[in-house]
Short mmCIF file of C-alpha atoms and ligand atoms in Angstrom, two decimals:
data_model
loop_
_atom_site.label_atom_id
_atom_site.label_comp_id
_atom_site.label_asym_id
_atom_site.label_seq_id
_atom_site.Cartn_x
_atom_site.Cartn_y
_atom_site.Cartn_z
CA UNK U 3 -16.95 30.59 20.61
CA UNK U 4 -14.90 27.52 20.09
CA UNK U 5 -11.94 27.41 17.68
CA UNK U 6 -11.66 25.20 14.26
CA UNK U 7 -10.73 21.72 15.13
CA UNK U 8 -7.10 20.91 14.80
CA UNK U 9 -7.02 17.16 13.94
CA UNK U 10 -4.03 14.42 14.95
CA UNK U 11 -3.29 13.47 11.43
CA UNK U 12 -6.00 13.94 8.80
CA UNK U 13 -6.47 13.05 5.14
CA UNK U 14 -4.08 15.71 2.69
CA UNK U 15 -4.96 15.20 -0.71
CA UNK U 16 -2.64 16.52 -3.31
CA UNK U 17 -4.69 17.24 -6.45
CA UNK U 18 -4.08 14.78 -8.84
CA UNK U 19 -5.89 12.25 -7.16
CA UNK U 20 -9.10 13.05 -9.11
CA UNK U 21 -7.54 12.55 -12.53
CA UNK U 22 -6.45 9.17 -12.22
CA UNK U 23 -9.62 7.93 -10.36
CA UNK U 24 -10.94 9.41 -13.53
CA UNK U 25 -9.16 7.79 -15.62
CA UNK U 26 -10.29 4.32 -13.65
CA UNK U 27 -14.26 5.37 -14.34
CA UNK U 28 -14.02 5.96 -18.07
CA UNK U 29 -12.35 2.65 -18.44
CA UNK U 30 -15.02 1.20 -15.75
CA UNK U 31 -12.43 -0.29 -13.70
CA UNK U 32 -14.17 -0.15 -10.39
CA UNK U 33 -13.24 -3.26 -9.02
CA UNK U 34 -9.90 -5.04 -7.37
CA UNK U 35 -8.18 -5.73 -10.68
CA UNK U 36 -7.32 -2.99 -12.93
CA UNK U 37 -4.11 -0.90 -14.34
CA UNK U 38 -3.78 1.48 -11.19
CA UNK U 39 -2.87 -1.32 -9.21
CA UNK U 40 -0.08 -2.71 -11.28
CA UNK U 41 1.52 0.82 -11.35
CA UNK U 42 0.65 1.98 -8.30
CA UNK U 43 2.68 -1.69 -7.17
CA UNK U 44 5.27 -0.54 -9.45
CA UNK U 45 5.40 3.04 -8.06
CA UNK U 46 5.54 1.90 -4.25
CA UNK U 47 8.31 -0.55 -5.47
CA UNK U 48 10.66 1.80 -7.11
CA UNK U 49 10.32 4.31 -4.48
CA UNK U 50 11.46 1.93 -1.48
CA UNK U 51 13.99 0.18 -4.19
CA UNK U 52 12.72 -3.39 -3.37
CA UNK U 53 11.69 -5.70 -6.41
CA UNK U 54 8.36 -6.53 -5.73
CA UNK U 55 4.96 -5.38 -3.69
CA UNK U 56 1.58 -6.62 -3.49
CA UNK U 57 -1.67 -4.04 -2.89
CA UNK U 58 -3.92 -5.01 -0.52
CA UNK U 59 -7.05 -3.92 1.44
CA UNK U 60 -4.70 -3.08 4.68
CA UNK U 61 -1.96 -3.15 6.58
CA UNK U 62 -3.50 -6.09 8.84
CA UNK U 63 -4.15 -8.14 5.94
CA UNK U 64 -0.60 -7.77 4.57
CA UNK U 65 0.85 -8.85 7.95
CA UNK U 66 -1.60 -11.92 7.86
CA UNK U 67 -0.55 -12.56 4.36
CA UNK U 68 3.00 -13.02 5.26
CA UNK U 69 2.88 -14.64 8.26
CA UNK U 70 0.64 -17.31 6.21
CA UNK U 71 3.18 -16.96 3.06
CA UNK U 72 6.06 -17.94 6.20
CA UNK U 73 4.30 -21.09 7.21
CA UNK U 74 2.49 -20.03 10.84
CA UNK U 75 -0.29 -22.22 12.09
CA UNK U 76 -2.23 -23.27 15.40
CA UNK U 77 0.22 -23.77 17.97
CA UNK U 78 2.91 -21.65 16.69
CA UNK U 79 4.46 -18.60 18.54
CA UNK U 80 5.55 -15.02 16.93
CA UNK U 81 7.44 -12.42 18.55
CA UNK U 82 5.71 -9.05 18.48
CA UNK U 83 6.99 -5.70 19.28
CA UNK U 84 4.40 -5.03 22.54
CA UNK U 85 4.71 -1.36 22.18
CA UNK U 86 2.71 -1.03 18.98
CA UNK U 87 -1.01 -0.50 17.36
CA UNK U 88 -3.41 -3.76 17.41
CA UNK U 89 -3.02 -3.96 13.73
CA UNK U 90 0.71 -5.28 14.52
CA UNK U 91 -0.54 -8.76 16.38
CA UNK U 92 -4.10 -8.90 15.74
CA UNK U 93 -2.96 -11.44 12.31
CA UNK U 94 -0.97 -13.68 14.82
CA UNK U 95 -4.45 -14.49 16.30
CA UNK U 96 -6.20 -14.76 13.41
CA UNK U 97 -3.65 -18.09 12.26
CA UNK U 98 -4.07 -19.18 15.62
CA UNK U 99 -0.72 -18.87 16.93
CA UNK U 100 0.20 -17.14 19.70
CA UNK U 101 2.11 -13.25 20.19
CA UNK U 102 5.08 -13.46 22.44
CA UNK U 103 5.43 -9.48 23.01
CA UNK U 104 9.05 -8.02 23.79
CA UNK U 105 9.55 -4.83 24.99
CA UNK U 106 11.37 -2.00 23.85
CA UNK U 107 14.62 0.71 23.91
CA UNK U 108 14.90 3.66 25.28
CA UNK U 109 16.40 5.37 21.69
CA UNK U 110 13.74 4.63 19.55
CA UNK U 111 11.34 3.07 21.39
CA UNK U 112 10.69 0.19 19.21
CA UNK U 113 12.06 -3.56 20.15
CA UNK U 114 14.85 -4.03 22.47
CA UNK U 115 17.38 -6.51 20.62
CA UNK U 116 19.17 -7.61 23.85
CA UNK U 117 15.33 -8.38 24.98
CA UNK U 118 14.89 -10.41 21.90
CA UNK U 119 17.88 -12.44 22.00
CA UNK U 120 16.61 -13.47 25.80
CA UNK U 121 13.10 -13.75 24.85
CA UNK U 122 14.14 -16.33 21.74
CA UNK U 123 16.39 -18.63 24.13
CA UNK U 124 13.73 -18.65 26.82
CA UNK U 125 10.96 -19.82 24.47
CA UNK U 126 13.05 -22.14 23.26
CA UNK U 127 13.81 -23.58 26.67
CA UNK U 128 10.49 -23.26 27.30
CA UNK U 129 8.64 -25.14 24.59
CA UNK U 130 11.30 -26.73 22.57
CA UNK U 131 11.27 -25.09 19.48
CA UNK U 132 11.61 -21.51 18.13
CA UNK U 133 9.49 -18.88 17.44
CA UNK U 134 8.10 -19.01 13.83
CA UNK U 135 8.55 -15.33 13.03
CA UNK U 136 9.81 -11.63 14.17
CA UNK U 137 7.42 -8.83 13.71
CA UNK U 138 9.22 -5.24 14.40
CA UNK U 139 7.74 -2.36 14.28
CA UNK U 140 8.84 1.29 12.81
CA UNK U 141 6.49 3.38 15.42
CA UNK U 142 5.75 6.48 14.71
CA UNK U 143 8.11 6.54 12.03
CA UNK U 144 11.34 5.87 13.51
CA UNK U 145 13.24 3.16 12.73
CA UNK U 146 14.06 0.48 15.28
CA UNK U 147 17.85 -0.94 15.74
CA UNK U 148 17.56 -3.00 12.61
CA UNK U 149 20.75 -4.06 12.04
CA UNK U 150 21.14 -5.44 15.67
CA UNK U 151 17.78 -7.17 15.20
CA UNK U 152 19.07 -8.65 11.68
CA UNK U 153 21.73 -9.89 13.35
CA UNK U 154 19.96 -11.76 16.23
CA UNK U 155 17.00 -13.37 13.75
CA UNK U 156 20.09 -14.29 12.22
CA UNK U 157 21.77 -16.35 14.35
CA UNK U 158 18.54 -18.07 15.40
CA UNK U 159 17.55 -18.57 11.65
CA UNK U 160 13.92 -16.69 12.27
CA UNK U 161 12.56 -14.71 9.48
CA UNK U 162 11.39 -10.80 10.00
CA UNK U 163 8.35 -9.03 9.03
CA UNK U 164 8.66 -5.36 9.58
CA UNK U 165 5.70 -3.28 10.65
CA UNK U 166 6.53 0.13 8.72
CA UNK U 167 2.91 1.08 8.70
CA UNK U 168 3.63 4.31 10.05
CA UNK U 169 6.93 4.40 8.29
CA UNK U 170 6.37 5.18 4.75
CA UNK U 171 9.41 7.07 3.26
CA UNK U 172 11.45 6.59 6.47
CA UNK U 173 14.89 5.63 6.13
CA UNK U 174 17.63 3.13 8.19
CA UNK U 175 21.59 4.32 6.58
CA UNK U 176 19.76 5.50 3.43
CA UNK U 177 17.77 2.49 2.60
CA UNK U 178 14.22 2.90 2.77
CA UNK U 179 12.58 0.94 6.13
CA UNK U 180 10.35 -1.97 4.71
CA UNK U 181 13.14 -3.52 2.47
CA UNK U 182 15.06 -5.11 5.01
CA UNK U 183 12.79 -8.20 6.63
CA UNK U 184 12.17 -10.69 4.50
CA UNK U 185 8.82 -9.36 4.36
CA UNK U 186 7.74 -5.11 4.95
CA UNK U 187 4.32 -4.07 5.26
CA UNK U 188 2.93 -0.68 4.81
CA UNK U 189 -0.67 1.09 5.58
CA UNK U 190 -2.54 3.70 4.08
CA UNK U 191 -5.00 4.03 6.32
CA UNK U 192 -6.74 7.69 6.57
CA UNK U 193 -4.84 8.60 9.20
CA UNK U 194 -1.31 7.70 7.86
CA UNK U 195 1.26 9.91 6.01
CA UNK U 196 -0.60 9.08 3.01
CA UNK U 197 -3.34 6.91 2.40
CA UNK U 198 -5.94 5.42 -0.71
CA UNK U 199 -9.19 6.16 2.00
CA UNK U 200 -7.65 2.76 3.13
CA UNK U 201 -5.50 -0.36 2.09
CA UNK U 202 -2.09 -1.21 2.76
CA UNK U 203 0.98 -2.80 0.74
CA UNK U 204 3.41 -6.22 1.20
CA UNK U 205 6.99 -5.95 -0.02
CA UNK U 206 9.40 -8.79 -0.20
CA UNK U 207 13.16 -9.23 -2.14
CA UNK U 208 11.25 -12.33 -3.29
CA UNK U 209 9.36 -12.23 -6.47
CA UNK U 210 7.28 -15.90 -5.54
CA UNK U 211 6.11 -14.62 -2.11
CA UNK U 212 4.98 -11.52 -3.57
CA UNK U 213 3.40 -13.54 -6.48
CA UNK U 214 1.57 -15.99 -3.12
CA UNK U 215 -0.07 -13.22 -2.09
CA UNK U 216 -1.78 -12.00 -4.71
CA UNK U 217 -3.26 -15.51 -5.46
CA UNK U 218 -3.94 -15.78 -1.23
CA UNK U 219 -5.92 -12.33 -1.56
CA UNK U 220 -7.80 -12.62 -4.04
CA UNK U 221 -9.69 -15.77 -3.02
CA UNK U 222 -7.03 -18.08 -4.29
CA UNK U 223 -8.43 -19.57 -7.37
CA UNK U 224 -6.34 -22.22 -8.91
CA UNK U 225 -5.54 -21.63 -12.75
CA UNK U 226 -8.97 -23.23 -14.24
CA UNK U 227 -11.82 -21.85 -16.27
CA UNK U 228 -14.34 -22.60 -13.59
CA UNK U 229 -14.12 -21.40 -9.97
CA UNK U 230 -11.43 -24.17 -8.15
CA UNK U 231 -9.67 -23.90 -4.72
CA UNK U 232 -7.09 -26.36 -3.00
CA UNK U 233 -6.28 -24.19 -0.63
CA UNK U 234 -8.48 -21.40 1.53
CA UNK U 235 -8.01 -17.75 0.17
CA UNK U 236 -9.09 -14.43 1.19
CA UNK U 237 -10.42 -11.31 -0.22
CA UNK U 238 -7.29 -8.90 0.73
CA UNK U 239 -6.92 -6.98 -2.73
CA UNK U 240 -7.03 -3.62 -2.91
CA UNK U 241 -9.45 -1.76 -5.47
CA UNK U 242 -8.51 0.11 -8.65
CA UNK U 243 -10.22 3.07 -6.98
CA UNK U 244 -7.96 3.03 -4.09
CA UNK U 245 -4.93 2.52 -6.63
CA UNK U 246 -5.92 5.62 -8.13
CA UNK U 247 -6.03 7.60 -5.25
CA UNK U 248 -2.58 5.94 -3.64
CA UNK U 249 -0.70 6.99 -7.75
CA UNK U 250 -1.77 10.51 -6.56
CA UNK U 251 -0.97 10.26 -3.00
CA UNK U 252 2.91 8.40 -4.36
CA UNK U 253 3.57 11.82 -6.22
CA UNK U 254 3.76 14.14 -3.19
CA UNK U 255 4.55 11.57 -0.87
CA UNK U 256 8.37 13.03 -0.18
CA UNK U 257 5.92 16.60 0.31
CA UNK U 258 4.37 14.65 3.30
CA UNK U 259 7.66 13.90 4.77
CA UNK U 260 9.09 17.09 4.83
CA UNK U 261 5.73 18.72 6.47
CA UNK U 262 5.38 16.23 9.11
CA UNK U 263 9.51 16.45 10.01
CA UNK U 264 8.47 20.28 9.76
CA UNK U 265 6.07 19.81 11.99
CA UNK U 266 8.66 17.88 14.62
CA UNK U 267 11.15 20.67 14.23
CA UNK U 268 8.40 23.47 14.74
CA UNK U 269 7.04 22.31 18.15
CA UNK U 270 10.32 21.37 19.45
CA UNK U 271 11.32 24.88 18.70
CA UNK U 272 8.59 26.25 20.18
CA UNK U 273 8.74 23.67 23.47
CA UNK U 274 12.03 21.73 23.38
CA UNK U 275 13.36 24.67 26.08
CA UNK U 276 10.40 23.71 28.71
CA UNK U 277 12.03 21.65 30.96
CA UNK U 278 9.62 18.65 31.12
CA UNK U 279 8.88 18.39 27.58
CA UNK U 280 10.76 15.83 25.68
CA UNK U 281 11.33 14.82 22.36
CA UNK U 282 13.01 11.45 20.89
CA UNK U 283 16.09 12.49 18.78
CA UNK U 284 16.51 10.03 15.71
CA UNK U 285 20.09 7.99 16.45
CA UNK U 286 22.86 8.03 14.10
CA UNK U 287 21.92 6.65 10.45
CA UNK U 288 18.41 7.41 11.28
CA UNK U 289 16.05 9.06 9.68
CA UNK U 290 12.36 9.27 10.50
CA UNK U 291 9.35 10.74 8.62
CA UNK U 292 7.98 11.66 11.96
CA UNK U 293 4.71 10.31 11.03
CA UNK U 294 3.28 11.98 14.39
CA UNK U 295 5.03 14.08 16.39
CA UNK U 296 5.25 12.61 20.27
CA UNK U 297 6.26 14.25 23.36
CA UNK U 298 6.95 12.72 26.84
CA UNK U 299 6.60 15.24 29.82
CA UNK U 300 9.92 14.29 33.01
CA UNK U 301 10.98 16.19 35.44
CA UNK U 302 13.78 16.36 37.55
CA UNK U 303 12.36 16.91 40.74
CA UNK U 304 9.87 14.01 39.74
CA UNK U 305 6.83 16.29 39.90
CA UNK U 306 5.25 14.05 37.00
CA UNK U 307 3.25 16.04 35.10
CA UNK U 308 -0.43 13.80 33.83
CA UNK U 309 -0.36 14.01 30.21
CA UNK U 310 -4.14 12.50 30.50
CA UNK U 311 -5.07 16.07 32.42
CA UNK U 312 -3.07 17.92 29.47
CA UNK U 313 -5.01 15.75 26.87
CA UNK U 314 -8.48 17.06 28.00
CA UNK U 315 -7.03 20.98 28.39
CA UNK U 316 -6.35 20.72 24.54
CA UNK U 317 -9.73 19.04 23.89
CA UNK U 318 -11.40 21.95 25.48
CA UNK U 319 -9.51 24.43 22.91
CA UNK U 320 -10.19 22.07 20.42
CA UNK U 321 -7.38 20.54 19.52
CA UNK U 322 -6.68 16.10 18.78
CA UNK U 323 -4.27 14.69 20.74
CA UNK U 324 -4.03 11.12 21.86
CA UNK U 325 -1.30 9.16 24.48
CA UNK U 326 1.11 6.78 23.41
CA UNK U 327 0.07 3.40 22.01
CA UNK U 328 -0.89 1.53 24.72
CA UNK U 329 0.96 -1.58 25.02
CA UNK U 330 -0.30 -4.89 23.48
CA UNK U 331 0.90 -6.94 26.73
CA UNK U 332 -1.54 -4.83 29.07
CA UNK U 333 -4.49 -5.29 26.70
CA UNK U 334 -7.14 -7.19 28.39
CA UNK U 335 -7.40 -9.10 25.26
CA UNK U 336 -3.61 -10.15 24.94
CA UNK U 337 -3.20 -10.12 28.91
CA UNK U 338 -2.09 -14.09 28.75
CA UNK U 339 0.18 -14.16 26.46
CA UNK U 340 3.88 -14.43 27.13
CA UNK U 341 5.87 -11.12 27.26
CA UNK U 342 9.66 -10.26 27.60
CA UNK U 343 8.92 -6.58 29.30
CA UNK U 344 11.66 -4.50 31.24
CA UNK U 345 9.00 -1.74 31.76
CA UNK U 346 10.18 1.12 28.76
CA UNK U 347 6.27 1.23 26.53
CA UNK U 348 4.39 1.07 29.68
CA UNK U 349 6.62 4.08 31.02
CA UNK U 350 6.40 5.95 27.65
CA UNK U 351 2.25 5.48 27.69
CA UNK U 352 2.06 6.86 31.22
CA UNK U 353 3.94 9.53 30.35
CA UNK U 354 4.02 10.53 26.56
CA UNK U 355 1.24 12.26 23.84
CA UNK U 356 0.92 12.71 20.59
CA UNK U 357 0.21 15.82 19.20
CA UNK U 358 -1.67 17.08 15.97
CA UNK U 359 0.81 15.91 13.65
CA UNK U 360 -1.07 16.25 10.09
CA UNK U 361 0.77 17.62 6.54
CA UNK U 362 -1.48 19.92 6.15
CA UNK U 363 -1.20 21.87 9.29
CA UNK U 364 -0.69 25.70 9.12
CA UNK U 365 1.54 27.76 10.90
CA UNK U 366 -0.88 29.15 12.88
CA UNK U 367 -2.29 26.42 14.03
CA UNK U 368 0.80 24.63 14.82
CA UNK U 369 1.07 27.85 17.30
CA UNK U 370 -2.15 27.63 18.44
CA UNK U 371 -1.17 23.73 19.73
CA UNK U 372 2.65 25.23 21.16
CA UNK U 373 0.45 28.08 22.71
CA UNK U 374 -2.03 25.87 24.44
CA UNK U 375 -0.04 23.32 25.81
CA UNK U 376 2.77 25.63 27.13
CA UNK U 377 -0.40 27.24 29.15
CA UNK U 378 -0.80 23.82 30.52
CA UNK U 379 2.71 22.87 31.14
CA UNK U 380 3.55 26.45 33.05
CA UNK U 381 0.32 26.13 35.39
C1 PLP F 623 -2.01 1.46 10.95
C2 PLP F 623 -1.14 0.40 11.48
C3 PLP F 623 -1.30 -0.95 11.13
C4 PLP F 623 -2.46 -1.48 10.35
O1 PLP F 623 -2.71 -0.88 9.15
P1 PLP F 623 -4.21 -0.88 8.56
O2 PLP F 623 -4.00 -0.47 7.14
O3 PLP F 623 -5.00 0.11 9.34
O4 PLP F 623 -4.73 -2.26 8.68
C5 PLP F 623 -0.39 -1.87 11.61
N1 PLP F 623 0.62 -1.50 12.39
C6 PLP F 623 0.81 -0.23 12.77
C7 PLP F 623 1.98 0.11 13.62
C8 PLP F 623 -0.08 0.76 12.35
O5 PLP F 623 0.09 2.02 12.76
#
């Protein structure tokens, strides 16, 4: 007989998600304008302390927002953190630009800024003028060496857009990741620490960029009684619906974090004392809401153990996992692009997995995943 299916990271409703989409049918707002999104803008707002945040469809379309909102056109290169989901760079394509991908740290695993600095000079030398924008990413929850970034867009005069998809409630010396670039994006996709079925969120210090994307996303319809447009638009707003369901999701969102950090602290328990299995300790001033909890299996005597072979051992009991992000620089799709790369996300997806990371995981299922994949790792 198999077992129940433990999943990776799966929807976790909190209850008073059905109210408010109540609410939005008795007032028939079933559409992309309504009240939930104002306050559900407001909500995500005061809880990351930045000014001012735009609801959208996704996390994609917020990234594509701001890199249109910063000016990037045919022609144009943007850095990109390589060791990240498609969603990340996918919007560089879709203004016609081109990704330069740089490769990440050791400590967090997100973009090396001594890799950065190097990759910024060489494309300058290369082509003659500077990349057009930074995109960074939070992976898996754990912030990247912002300050040392900030420092090195700095000097170059390059704006950042930080990927804190995965990121949500995650914090960098106290202050909330997503309020530092001079845009932040978040998701709230099904699969993310909480979600609105799907849709995503821009954030920017600045009120008139914030303002830009709501007229870009929703078809960007110049102030006239008739339908006019000077400029193309696109249809990136999220619905009322979805508003309602992210007001509900906002109220047990510090919940979340504390599960899924509970979740970190339970398998490492459980595994941290079998000599290949490793988990990424969060660096001074770092806090992560260990969106998904990841593991890399090294030895010491270098008898590598495949974490592909341990993948399908847990699908056989049942139980999600998935590797590492693959890199974007050794996606057939991205494969020509420039890329800064000293070799750290390709190690980490040979050798790394996530496991089933969800909120609303049980004890004894968290067991059940310890259980099975100490089987595998003793074998
Ligand atoms: C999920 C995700 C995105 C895209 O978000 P969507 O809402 O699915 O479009 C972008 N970047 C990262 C790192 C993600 O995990």
């Amino acid at each position: 007989m198999t077992q129940e299916r433990i999943w990776l990271s799966s929807p976790h409703m909190g209850g008073e998600e059905l109210p408010f989409i109540e609410e939005a049918f008795q007032a028939n707002w079933i559409s992309p304008v309504g009240p939930h999104i104002t306050a559900f803008e407001k909500e995500l707002a005061a809880y990351n302390g930045i000014d001012h945040v735009a609801a959208l469809s996704s996390g994609t379309a917020a990234i594509h927002l701001a890199l249109i909102i910063l000016g990037v056109r045919t022609g144009d290169e943007v850095i990109c953190q390589t060791f990240t989901f498609s969603g990340s760079c996918n919007p560089i394509a879709y203004t016609g630009a081109i990704p330069v991908f740089v490769d990440s740290e050791a400590d967090t695993w997100n973009m090396d800024p001594i890799l950065l600095e190097h990759a910024i000079t060489d494309r300058i030398k290369k082509t003659g003028k500077k990349p057009k924008a930074i995109i960074i990413v939070h992976l898996y929850g754990m912030p990247s060496k912002i300050a040392d970034i900030q420092s090195v867009a700095k000097k170059f005069e390059i704006p950042i857009i930080e990927d804190a998809a995965e990121a949500l409630g995650s914090t960098f010396e106290g202050q909330k990741l997503g309020t530092f670039g001079d845009f932040g994006i978040y998701s709230f996709n099904g699969n993310k620490i909480i979600t609105t079925s799907g849709g995503g969120a821009l954030a920017s210090k600045s009120e008139s960029s914030i303002q830009k994307a709501r007229f870009l996303a929703t078809q960007a319809r110049d102030p006239a009684p008739y339908y006019q447009h000077s400029q193309i638009g696109y249809n990136y707003r999220l619905s009322n619906i979805s508003a309602a369901i992210g007001r509900g999701q906002m109220r047990v969102l510090d919940d979340r974090v504390k599960s899924r950090r509970a979740n970190f602290e339970f398998y490492k328990d459980a595994l941290g004392s079998f000599g290949p299995v490793k988990f990424l300790e969060e660096p001074k001033g770092m806090k992560s809401n260990r969106w998904l909890t990841t593991i890399t299996f090294e030895s010491a005597d270098n008898q590598s153990i495949n974490p592909e072979s341990i993948r399908q051992a847990l699908e056989r009991d049942n139980i999600e996992s998935r590797p590492l992000w693959k890199p974007m620089h050794l996606q057939p799709v991205f494969s020509e692009c420039p890329a800064y790369i000293s070799g750290v996300a390709q190690s980490l997806f040979e050798k790394g997995l996530c496991l089933p990371s969800g909120s609303n995981l049980t004890d004894s299922q968290r067991t059940r995943v310890a259980e099975a994949l100490r089987r595998q790792v003793m074998s």
